[in-house]
Amino acid sequence: MTKYAYRALSTDDLQHEVEAVMTPGMDLEGGRSMEWFFEEWVRGTGIPHYRVEFTAQHTEKGYLIRGKLFQTGVPRSFVASVPLYAGGAGRGALLGTVVAAGPETSFHFMAPNQPRKIVVDPQMTVLCSSE
């Protein structure tokens, strides 16, 4: 980013530079744009609150975890990649990541053990609050 040496870098300039090097995992909306991120986390002021409801069904391959991730405190258009961990007797294991879009997002994962609870982002990688 030496082209910005000795001058102010605007938010739009930064967004353009991030889009030039973005990975597929950053492309939550599928348009090779980071507009969603800059609107929510740079220009926006909301902090999402998450709550999880789930069921676990035993199968021959382990446990099928089905549930819903509820998102409040932000506009309906808010999109975030939220990691969910299985909570139980030992250390939590990553079940997977849910792309939360809107007030309610369904998910399903397979797990080797039945979780007693699902924990939203215990590593605190997303600015949020949760139950």
Coordinates of C-alpha atoms in Angstrom, one line a residue:
M1 CA 0.0 0.0 0.0
T2 CA 2.9 2.3 -0.7
K3 CA 0.6 4.2 -3.1
Y4 CA -1.0 5.7 0.0
A5 CA 2.3 7.0 1.5
Y6 CA 2.2 10.5 2.8
R7 CA -1.6 10.9 2.3
A8 CA -4.7 9.9 4.2
L9 CA -6.2 6.5 3.5
S10 CA -10.0 6.8 3.2
T11 CA -12.4 4.1 4.3
D12 CA -13.3 3.5 0.6
D13 CA -9.6 3.1 -0.2
L14 CA -9.1 0.6 2.6
Q15 CA -12.2 -1.4 1.4
H16 CA -10.8 -1.5 -2.1
E17 CA -7.4 -2.8 -0.9
V18 CA -9.1 -5.4 1.3
E19 CA -11.2 -6.6 -1.6
A20 CA -8.1 -7.0 -3.8
V21 CA -6.7 -9.6 -1.4
M22 CA -9.9 -11.1 0.1
T23 CA -10.1 -14.9 0.6
P24 CA -13.2 -17.0 -0.4
G25 CA -14.0 -17.3 3.3
M26 CA -14.4 -13.5 3.5
D27 CA -16.9 -13.4 0.6
L28 CA -20.0 -14.1 2.7
E29 CA -22.4 -12.6 0.1
G30 CA -20.8 -14.1 -2.9
G31 CA -20.1 -10.9 -4.9
R32 CA -16.3 -10.5 -4.2
S33 CA -17.2 -7.4 -2.2
M34 CA -16.5 -6.5 1.4
E35 CA -19.3 -3.9 1.4
W36 CA -21.2 -6.1 4.0
F37 CA -18.2 -5.9 6.4
F38 CA -17.6 -2.2 6.1
E39 CA -21.3 -1.3 6.4
E40 CA -21.7 -3.4 9.5
W41 CA -18.4 -3.2 11.3
V42 CA -16.9 0.2 10.2
R43 CA -19.8 2.5 9.3
G44 CA -22.4 0.8 11.4
T45 CA -22.9 1.0 15.2
G46 CA -24.8 -2.2 16.1
I47 CA -23.4 -5.1 18.1
P48 CA -25.2 -8.4 17.5
H49 CA -26.6 -10.5 20.3
Y50 CA -26.8 -14.3 19.7
R51 CA -28.9 -17.0 21.2
V52 CA -28.9 -20.7 20.2
E53 CA -31.6 -23.4 20.3
F54 CA -30.8 -26.9 19.3
T55 CA -31.7 -30.6 19.4
A56 CA -29.3 -33.6 19.2
Q57 CA -30.4 -36.9 17.5
H58 CA -28.3 -40.0 17.9
T59 CA -27.4 -41.7 14.5
E60 CA -25.0 -44.5 13.6
K61 CA -22.4 -41.8 12.6
G62 CA -22.7 -39.8 15.8
Y63 CA -25.1 -37.0 16.8
L64 CA -27.0 -34.9 14.3
I65 CA -27.2 -31.4 15.8
R66 CA -29.9 -29.2 14.4
G67 CA -30.7 -25.8 15.6
K68 CA -31.3 -22.1 15.1
L69 CA -29.0 -19.2 15.7
F70 CA -31.0 -16.1 16.7
Q71 CA -29.5 -12.6 16.0
T72 CA -30.8 -9.4 17.5
G73 CA -29.5 -5.9 18.2
V74 CA -28.6 -5.3 14.5
P75 CA -30.4 -4.5 11.3
R76 CA -32.0 -7.5 9.4
S77 CA -29.4 -7.1 6.7
F78 CA -26.5 -7.7 9.2
V79 CA -24.4 -10.7 8.2
A80 CA -21.7 -12.4 10.3
S81 CA -19.7 -15.6 10.4
V82 CA -20.3 -17.1 13.9
P83 CA -18.4 -20.1 15.2
L84 CA -20.4 -22.5 17.4
Y85 CA -18.7 -24.9 19.8
A86 CA -20.1 -28.0 21.6
G87 CA -20.1 -27.6 25.3
G88 CA -20.0 -30.6 27.6
A89 CA -17.9 -32.3 30.3
G90 CA -14.6 -31.5 28.7
R91 CA -13.1 -28.7 26.5
G92 CA -15.5 -27.4 23.8
A93 CA -15.0 -28.7 20.3
L94 CA -15.8 -26.6 17.2
L95 CA -18.9 -27.8 15.5
G96 CA -18.7 -25.3 12.7
T97 CA -19.4 -21.8 11.6
V98 CA -22.8 -20.4 10.8
V99 CA -23.2 -17.4 8.5
A100 CA -25.9 -15.6 10.4
A101 CA -28.1 -13.6 8.1
G102 CA -31.2 -11.9 9.5
P103 CA -32.9 -12.6 12.8
E104 CA -32.9 -16.4 12.5
T105 CA -30.5 -18.8 10.8
S106 CA -30.9 -22.6 10.7
F107 CA -27.9 -24.9 11.0
H108 CA -27.0 -28.6 11.3
F109 CA -23.7 -30.3 12.2
M110 CA -22.5 -33.8 13.0
A111 CA -20.7 -34.4 16.3
P112 CA -19.1 -37.5 17.8
N113 CA -20.6 -36.8 21.2
Q114 CA -23.9 -35.3 22.4
P115 CA -23.3 -31.7 23.5
R116 CA -25.0 -30.5 26.7
K117 CA -25.0 -27.0 25.3
I118 CA -23.8 -25.0 22.3
V119 CA -21.5 -22.0 23.0
V120 CA -21.3 -19.0 20.7
D121 CA -17.8 -18.0 19.9
P122 CA -16.0 -18.8 23.2
Q123 CA -12.7 -17.7 21.7
M124 CA -14.2 -14.2 21.3
T125 CA -13.3 -13.8 17.6
V126 CA -16.6 -11.9 16.9
L127 CA -17.6 -8.6 18.5
C128 CA -21.0 -9.8 20.0
S129 CA -22.8 -10.7 23.2
S130 CA -24.5 -14.1 23.7
E131 CA -26.6 -16.2 26.0

